[in-house]
Coordinates of C-alpha atoms and ligand atoms in Angstrom, one line a residue:
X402 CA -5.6 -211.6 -114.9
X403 CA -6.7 -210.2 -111.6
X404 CA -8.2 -211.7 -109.0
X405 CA -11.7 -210.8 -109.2
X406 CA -13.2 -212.0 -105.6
X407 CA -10.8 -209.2 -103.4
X408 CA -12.3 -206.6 -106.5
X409 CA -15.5 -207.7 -104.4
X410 CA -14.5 -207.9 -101.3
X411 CA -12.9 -204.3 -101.3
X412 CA -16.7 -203.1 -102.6
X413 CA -18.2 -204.7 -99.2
X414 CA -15.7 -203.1 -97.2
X415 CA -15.7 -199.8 -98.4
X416 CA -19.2 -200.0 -98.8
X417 CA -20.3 -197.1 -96.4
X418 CA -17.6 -194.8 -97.5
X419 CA -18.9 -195.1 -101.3
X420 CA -22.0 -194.2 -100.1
X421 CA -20.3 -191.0 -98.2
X422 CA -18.7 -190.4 -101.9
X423 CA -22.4 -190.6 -104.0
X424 CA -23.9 -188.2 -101.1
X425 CA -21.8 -185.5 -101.6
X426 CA -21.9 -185.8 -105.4
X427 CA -25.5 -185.8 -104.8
X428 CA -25.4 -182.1 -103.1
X429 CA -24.2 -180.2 -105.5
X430 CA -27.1 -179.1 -107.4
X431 CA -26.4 -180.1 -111.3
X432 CA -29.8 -179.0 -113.1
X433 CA -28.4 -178.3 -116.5
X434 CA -31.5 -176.6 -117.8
X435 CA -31.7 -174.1 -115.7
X436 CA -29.3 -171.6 -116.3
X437 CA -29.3 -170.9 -112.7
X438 CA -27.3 -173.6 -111.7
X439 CA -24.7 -173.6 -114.4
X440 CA -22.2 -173.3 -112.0
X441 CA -23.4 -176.3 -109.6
X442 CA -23.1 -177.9 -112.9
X443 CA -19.4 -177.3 -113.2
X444 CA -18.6 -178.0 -110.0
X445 CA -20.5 -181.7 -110.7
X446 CA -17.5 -182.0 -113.1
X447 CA -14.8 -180.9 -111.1
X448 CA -16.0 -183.1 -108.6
X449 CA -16.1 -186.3 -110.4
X450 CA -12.7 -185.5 -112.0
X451 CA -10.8 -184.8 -108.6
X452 CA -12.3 -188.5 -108.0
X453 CA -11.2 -190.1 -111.1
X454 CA -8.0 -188.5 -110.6
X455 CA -7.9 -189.9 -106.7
X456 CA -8.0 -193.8 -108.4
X457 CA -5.3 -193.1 -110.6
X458 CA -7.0 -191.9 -114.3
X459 CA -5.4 -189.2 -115.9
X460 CA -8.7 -186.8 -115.8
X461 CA -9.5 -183.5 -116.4
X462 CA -12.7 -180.8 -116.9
X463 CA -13.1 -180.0 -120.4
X464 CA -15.1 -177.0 -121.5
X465 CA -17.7 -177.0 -124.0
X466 CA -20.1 -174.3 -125.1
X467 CA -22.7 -175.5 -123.0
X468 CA -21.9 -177.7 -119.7
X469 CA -18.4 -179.3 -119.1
X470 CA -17.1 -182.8 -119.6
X471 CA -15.3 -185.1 -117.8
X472 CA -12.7 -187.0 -119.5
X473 CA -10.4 -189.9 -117.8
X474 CA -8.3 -192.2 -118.8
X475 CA -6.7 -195.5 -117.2
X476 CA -4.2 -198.2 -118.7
X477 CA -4.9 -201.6 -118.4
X478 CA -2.6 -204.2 -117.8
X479 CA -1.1 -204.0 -121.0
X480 CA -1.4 -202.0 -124.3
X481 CA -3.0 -204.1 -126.1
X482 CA -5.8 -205.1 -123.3
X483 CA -9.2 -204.7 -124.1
X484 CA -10.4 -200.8 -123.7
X485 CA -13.5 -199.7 -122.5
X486 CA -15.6 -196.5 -122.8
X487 CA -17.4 -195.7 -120.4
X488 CA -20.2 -192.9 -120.8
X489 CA -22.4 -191.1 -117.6
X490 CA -24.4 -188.3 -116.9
X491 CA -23.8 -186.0 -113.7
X492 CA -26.7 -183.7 -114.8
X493 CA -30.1 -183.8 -113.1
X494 CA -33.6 -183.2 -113.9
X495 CA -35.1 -179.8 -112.4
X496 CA -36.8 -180.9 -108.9
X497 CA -40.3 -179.0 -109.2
X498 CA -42.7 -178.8 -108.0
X499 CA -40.7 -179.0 -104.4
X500 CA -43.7 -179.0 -102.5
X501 CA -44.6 -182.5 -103.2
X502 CA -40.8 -184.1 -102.2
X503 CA -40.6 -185.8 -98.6
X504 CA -36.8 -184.9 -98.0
X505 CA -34.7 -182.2 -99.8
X506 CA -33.9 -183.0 -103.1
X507 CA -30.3 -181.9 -102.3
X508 CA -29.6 -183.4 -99.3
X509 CA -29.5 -187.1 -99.5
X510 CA -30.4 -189.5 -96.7
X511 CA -30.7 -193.3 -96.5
X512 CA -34.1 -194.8 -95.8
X513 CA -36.7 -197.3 -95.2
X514 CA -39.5 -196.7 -97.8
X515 CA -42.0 -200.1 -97.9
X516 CA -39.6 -202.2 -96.4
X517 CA -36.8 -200.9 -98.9
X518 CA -33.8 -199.7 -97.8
X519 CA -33.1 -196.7 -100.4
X520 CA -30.9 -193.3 -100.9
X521 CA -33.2 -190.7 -101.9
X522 CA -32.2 -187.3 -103.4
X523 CA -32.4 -185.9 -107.3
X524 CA -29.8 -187.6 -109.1
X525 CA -29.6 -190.9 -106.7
X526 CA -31.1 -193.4 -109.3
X527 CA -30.7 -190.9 -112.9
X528 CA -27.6 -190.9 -113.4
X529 CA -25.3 -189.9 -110.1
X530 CA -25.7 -193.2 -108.4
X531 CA -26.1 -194.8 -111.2
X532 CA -22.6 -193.7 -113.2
X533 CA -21.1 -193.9 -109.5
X534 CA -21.5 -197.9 -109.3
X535 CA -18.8 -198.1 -112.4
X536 CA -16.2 -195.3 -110.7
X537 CA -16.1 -197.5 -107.6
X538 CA -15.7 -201.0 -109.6
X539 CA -12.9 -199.4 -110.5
X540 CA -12.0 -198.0 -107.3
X541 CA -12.2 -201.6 -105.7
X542 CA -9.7 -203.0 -108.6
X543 CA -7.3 -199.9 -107.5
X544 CA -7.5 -201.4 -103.4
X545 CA -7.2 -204.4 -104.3
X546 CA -4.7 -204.8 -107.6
X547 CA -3.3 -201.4 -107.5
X548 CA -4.5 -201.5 -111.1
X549 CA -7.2 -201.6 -113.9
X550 CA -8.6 -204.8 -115.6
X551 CA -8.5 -203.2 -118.5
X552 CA -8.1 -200.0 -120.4
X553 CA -10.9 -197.3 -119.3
X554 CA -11.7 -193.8 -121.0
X555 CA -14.1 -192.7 -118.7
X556 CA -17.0 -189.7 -120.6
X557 CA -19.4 -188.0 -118.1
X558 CA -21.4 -185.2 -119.4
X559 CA -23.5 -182.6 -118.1
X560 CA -26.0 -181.9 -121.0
X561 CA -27.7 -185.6 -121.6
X562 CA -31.7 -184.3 -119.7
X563 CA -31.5 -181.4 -122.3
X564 CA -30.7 -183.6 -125.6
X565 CA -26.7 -183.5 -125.2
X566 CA -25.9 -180.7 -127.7
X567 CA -22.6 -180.4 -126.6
X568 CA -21.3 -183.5 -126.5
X569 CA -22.5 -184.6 -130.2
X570 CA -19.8 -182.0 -131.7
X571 CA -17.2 -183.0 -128.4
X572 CA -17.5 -186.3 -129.7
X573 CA -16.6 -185.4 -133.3
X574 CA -14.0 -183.5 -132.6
X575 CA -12.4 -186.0 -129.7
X576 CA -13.0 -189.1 -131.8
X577 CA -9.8 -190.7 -131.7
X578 CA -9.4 -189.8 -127.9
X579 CA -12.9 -191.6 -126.9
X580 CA -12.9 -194.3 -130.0
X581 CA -12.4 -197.6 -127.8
X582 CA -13.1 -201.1 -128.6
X583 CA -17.2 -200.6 -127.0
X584 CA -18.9 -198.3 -125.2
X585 CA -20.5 -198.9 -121.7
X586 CA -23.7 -196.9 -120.2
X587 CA -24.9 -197.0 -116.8
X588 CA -28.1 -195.0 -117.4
X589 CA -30.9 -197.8 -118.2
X590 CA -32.8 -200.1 -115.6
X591 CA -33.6 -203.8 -114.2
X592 CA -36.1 -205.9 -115.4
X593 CA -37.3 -206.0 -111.6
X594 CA -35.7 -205.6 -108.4
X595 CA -34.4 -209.0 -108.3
X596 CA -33.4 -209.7 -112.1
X597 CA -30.8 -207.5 -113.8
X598 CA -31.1 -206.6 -117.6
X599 CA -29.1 -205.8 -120.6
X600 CA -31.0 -202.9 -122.8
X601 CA -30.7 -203.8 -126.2
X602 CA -33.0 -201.1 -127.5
X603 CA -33.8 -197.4 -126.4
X604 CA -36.3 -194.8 -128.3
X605 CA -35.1 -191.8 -129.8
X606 CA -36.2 -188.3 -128.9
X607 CA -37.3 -184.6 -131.0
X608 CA -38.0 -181.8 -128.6
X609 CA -39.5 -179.3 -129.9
X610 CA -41.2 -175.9 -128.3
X611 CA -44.2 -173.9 -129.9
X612 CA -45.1 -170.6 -128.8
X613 CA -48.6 -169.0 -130.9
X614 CA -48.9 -165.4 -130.6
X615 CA -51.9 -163.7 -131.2
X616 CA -52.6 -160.1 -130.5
X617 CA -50.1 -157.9 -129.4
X618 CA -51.0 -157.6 -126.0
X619 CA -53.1 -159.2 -123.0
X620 CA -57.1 -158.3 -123.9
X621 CA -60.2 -157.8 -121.5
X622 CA -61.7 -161.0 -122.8
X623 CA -65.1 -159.1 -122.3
X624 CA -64.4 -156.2 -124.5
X625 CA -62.5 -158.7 -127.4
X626 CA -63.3 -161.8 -126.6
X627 CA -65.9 -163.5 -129.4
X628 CA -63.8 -161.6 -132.0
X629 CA -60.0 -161.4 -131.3
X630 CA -58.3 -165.2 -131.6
X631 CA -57.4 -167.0 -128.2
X632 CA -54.2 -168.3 -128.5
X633 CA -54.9 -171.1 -125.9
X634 CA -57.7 -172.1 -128.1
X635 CA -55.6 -172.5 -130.8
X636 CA -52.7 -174.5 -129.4
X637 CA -55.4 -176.6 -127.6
X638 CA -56.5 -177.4 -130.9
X639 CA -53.6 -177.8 -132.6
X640 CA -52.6 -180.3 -129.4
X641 CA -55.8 -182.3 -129.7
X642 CA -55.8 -182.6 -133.3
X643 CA -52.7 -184.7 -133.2
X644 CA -54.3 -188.2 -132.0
X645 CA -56.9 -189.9 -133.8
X646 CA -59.5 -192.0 -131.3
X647 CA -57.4 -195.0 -131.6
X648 CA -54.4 -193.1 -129.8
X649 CA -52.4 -192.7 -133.5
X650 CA -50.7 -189.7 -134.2
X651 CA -51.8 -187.9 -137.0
X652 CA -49.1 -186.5 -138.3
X653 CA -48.9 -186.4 -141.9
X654 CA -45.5 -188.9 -142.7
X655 CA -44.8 -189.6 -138.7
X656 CA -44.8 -193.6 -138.9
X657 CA -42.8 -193.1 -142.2
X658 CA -39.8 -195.6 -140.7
X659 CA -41.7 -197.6 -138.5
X660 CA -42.2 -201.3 -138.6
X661 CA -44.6 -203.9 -137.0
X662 CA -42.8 -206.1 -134.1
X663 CA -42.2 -209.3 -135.3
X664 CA -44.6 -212.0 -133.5
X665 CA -41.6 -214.2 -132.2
X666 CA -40.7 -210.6 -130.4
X667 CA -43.8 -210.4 -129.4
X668 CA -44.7 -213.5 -127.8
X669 CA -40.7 -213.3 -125.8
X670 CA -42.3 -209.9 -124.5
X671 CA -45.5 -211.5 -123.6
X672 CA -43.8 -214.4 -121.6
X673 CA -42.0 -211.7 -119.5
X674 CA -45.4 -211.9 -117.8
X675 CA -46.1 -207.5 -117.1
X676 CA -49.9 -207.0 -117.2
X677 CA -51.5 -203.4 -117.7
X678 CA -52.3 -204.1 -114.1
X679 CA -49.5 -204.5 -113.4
X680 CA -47.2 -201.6 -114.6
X681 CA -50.2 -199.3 -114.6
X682 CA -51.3 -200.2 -110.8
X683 CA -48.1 -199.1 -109.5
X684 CA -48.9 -195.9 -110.7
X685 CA -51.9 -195.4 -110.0
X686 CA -53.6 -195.9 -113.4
X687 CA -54.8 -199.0 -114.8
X688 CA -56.1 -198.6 -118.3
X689 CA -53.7 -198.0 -120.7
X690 CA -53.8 -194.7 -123.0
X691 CA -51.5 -195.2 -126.4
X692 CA -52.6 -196.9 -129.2
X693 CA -55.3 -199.5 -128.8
X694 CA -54.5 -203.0 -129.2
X695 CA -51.4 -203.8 -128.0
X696 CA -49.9 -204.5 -125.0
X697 CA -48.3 -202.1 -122.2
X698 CA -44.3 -203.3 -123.1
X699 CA -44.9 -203.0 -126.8
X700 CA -46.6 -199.3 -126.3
X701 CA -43.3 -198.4 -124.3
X702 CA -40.7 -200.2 -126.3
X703 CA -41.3 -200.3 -129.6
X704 CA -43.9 -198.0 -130.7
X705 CA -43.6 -194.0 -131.3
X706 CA -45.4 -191.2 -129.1
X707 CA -46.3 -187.6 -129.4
X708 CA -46.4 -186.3 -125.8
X709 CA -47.2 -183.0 -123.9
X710 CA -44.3 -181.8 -121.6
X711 CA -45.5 -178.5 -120.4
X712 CA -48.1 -176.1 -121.3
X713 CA -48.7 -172.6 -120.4
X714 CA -50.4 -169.3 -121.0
X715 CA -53.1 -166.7 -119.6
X716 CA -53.0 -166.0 -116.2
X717 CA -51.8 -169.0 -114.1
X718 CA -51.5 -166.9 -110.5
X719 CA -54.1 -167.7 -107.6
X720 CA -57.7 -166.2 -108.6
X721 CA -59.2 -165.6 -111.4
X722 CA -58.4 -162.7 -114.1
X723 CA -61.0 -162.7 -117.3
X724 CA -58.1 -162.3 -119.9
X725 CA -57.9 -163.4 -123.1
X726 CA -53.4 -163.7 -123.5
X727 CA -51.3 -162.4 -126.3
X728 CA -49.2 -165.9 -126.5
X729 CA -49.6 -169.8 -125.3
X730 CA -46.9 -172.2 -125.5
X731 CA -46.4 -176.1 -125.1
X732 CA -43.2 -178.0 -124.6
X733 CA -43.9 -181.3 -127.3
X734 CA -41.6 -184.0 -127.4
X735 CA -41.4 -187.3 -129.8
X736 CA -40.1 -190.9 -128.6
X737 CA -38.7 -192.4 -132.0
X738 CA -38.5 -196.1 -132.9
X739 CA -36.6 -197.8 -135.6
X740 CA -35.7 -195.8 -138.3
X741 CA -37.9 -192.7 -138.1
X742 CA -35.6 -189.7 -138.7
X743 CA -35.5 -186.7 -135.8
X744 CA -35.3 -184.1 -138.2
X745 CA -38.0 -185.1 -140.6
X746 CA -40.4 -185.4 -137.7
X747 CA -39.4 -182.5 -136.7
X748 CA -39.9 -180.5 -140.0
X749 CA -43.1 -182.6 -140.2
X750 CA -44.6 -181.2 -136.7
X751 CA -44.0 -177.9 -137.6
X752 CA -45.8 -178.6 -141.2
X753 CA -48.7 -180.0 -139.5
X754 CA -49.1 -176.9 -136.5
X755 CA -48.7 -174.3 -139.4
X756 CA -51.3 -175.7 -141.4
X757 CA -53.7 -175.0 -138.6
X758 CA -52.9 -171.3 -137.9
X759 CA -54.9 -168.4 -138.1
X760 CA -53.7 -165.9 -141.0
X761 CA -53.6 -163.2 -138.3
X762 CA -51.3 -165.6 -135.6
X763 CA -47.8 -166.3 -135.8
X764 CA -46.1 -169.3 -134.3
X765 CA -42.5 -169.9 -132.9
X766 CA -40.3 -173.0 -132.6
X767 CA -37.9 -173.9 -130.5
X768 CA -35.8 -176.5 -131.1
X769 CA -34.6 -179.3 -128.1
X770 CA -32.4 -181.8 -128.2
X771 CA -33.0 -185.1 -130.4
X772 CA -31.6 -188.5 -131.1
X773 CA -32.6 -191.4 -133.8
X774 CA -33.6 -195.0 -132.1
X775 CA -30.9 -197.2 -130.4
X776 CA -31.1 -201.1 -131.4
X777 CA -28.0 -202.7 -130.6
X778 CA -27.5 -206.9 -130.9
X779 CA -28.4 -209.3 -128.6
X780 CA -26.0 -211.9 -129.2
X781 CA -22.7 -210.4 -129.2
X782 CA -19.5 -212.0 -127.3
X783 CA -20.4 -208.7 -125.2
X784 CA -23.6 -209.6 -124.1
X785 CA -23.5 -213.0 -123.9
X786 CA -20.6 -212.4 -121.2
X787 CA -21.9 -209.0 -119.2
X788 CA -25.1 -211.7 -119.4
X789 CA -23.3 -214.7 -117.3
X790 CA -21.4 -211.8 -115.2
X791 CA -24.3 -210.2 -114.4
X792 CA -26.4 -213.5 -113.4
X793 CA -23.7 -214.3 -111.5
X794 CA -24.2 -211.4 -109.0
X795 CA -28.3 -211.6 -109.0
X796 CA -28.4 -215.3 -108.6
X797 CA -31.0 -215.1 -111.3
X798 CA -30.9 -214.8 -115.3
X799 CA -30.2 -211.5 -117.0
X800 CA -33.4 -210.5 -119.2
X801 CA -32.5 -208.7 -122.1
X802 CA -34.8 -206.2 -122.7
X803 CA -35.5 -203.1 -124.8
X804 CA -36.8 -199.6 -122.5
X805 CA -38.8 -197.0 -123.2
X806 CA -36.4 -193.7 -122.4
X807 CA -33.6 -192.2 -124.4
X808 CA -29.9 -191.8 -124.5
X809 CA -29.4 -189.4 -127.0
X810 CA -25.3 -189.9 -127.6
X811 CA -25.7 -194.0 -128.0
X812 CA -26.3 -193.2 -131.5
X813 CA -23.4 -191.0 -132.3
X814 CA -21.2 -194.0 -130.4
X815 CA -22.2 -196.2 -133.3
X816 CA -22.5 -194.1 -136.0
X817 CA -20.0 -191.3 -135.4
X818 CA -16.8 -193.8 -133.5
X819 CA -18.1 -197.4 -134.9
X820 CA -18.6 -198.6 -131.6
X821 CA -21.5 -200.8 -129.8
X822 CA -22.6 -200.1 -126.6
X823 CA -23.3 -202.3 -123.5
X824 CA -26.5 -200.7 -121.7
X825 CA -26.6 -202.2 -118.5
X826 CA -28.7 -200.6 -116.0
X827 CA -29.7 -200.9 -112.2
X828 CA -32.5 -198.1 -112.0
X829 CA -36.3 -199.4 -111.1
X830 CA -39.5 -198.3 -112.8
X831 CA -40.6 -197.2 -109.2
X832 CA -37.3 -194.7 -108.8
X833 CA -39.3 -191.9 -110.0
X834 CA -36.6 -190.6 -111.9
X835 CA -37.3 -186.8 -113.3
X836 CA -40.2 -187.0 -110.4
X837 CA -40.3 -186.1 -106.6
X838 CA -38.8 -188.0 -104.4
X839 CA -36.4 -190.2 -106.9
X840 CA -34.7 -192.9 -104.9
X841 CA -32.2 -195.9 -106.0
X842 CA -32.1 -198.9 -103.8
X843 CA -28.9 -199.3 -101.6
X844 CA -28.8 -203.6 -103.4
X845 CA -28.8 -201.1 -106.7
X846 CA -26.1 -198.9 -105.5
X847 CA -24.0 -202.2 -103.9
X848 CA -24.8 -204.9 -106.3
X849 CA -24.7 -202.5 -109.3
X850 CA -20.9 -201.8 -108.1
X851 CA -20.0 -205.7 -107.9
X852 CA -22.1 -206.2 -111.1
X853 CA -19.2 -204.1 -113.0
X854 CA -16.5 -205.7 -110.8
X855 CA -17.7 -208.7 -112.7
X856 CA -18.6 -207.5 -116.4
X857 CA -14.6 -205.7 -116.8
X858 CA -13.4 -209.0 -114.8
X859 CA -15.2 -210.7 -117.9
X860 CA -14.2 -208.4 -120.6
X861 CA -10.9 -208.4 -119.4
X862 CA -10.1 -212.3 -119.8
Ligands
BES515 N1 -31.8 -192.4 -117.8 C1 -32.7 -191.8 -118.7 C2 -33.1 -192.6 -119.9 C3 -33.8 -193.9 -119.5 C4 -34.8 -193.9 -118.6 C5 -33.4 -195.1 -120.2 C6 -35.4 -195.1 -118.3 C7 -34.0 -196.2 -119.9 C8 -35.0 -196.3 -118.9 C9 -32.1 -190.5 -119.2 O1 -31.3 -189.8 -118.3 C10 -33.2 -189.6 -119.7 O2 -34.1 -189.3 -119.0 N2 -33.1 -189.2 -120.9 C11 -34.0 -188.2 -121.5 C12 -33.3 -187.7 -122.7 C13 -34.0 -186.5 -123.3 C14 -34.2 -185.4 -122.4 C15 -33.2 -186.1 -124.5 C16 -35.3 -188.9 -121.7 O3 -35.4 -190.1 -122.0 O4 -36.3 -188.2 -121.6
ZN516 ZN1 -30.2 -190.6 -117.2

């Protein structure tokens, strides 16, 4: 068994240059939905395996038909030690609108913000920084053992903000190269900034795209408007039509799957003390907009949505141009909890926006990524121990908690290799992730890394 407290110390010492490390994996522009960056996106991966590779895993860049992987591997002390997967994503969210960040997205910095010291940059707190606190755990074993705790398969991806198409088939056809004893993620958050957490649950996601197309070309909306459909109108319509007043979705079969939280749930949520107030406040809102009658965690953790990602149509330049436009589209996407199914939602929603089409119209879908809900246990040997490792660092208790977000490939790690997964997080509500001016806070970044030191030094004996 190795010595965990030199695994720590080497993560003080080297402290600065890991940060050096995270700031130039944060320059290099990985925005995998925009095919204009597909090869920043590569480079990502080469990156990360040229690091992997520097602390002794046997790691490569692995093509797929969309955005590379990253696959490592390290032995453990012995063959039959304990062996870990452990699953990241170098891809980032698109940084628009630009105008409204402080610093460049791209070029990273270290700051003060309220007090705070924080590195700020696209990709600092979702996933770079986050997946970077596990590769230097295992850097600081390397310093100071000259070997791993355990065995590690490391998986980053570069497809997880667009649904991770690719890696659902990689997985398949990789199983017996990635099946290890349990799956860990670093992509969740803390409870707060003080008090680490272990996710036990995570919504699932449909994505889904609708274009309506009316006639066959932009119209004076003087000379046809009154009798030629409006395209905006209808998906406006379409859009409004799918909440009732109580903030349900009306979607014939949508809650099909979907089960009451249990009160004993309930009251544990309600003890955790967040307020609509509270969580609202911080973002400049206070009344909250889901269903009515239950409280702000429950709205975010265990119940479904239908939300409005993007909308567009007509002219959207400066001015004003009297038009009536030949197509309107809206990006839609669904959060899933317990056991709705992606795919009947999805064939549901499109059910529901073809019902309400003109004769005359026509209506396109796209289809984005999607995922089932995640609920993993809360009393297993694994979390009981990341749990103890993890209150060890923070000096306070590790909350386990459930999150609102997704993590698309958690499911196939259950269902498709039989493994759990530990999701434990260091990301804060206020990081702004997929926002401007996303930050993670350098105690994230250092105690995230000696949080890990601790949880394999746990696995491991
Ligand atoms: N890291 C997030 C997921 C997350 C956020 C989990 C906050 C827990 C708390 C992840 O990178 C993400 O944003 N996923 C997308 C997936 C989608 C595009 C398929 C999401 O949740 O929107
Ligand atoms: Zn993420």
């Amino acid at each position: 068994m190795p010595e965990l407290s030199p695994v720590l110390e080497a993560i003080d010492r080297d402290f600065d240059n890991s940060l050096d490390r995270l700031f130039e994996l944060l320059r290099i522009k990985s925005i995998s939905t925009d095919p204009a960056f597909k090869a920043d996106c590569r480079t990502a991966a080469e990156w990360l395996a040229k690091d992997l590779k520097s602390i002794g895993f046997d790691a490569g860049v692995r093509d797929t038909e969309g955005h590379p992987m990253v696959v490592g591997h390290h032995d453990g002390p012995s063959p039959d030690a304990p062996h870990v997967l452990f699953y990241g994503h170098y891809d980032v969210q698109p940084v628009d609108p630009l105008s409204l960040w402080h610093d460049d997205p791209f070029d990273p910095a270290v700051k003060e913000v309220n007090g705070v010291r924080v590195i700020t940059g696209r990709g600092s707190s979702d996933d770079k920084g986050q997946l970077m606190t596990f590769v230097e755990a295992c850097r600081a074993y390397k310093a100071a053992h000259g070997a791993m705790p355990c065995r590690i398969t490391v998986l980053f991806e570069g497809e997880e903000e667009s649904g991770s198409p690719s890696l659902h088939p990689f997985l398949e056809a990789n199983a017996d190269e990635l099946k290890a004893d349990f799956a860990m993620v670093c992509d969740t958050g803390m409870w707060d900034a003080e008090t680490p957490a272990i996710t036990t649950g995570l919504r699932g996601l449909v994505g889904e795209e609708i274009t309506i197309h009316a006639a066959d070309r932009d119209l004076h909306s003087g000379v046809y408007g009154g009798a030629a459909a409006n395209p905006i109108r209808i998906l406006a319509k379409i859009l409004a039509d799918m909440h009732d007043e109580t903030g349900r979705v009306t979607i014939p079969g949508f809650y099909d799957g979907v089960e009451e939280t249990p009160e004993q749930i309930k009251q544990s949520w309600n003890k955790l003390g967040m307020t609509a107030e509270k969580f609202l406040g911080e973002i400049g809102l206070s009344i909250p907009s889901g269903e009515t009658g239950r409280s702000v965690l429950e709205l975010v953790w265990a119940r479904p949505t239908a939300e409005f990602n993007g909308i567009s149509g007509g002219y959207e330049g400066d001015g004003f141009k009297t038009v009536i436009a030949s197509k309107a589209s809206a990006k839609v996407s669904f959060r899933l909890v317990h056991k709705q199914d992606p795919e009947k939602i999805r064939a549901a929603f499109r059910a529901f926006v073809e019902a309400r089409l003109p004769a005359d119209c026509r209506v396109e879908f796209q289809k984005h990524g999607s995922g089932p809900a995640i609920q993993l246990a809360f009393d297993s040997p694994m979390v009981t121990s990341a749990k103890s490792a993890l209150s060890d660092e923070w000096g306070k208790p590790a909350q386990v908690i459930a999150m609102g977000g997704s993590i698309p490939i958690v499911g196939d790690f259950q269902s498709k290799l039989g493994m759990d997964s530990l999701l434990v997080g260091f990301g804060l509500d206020d990081d702004r992730i997929h926002s401007p001016n996303e930050k993670y806070n350098i105690s994230s970044f250092h105690k995230g890394q000696r949080s890990w030191a601790r949880i394999l030094d746990a696995i491991a004996s």
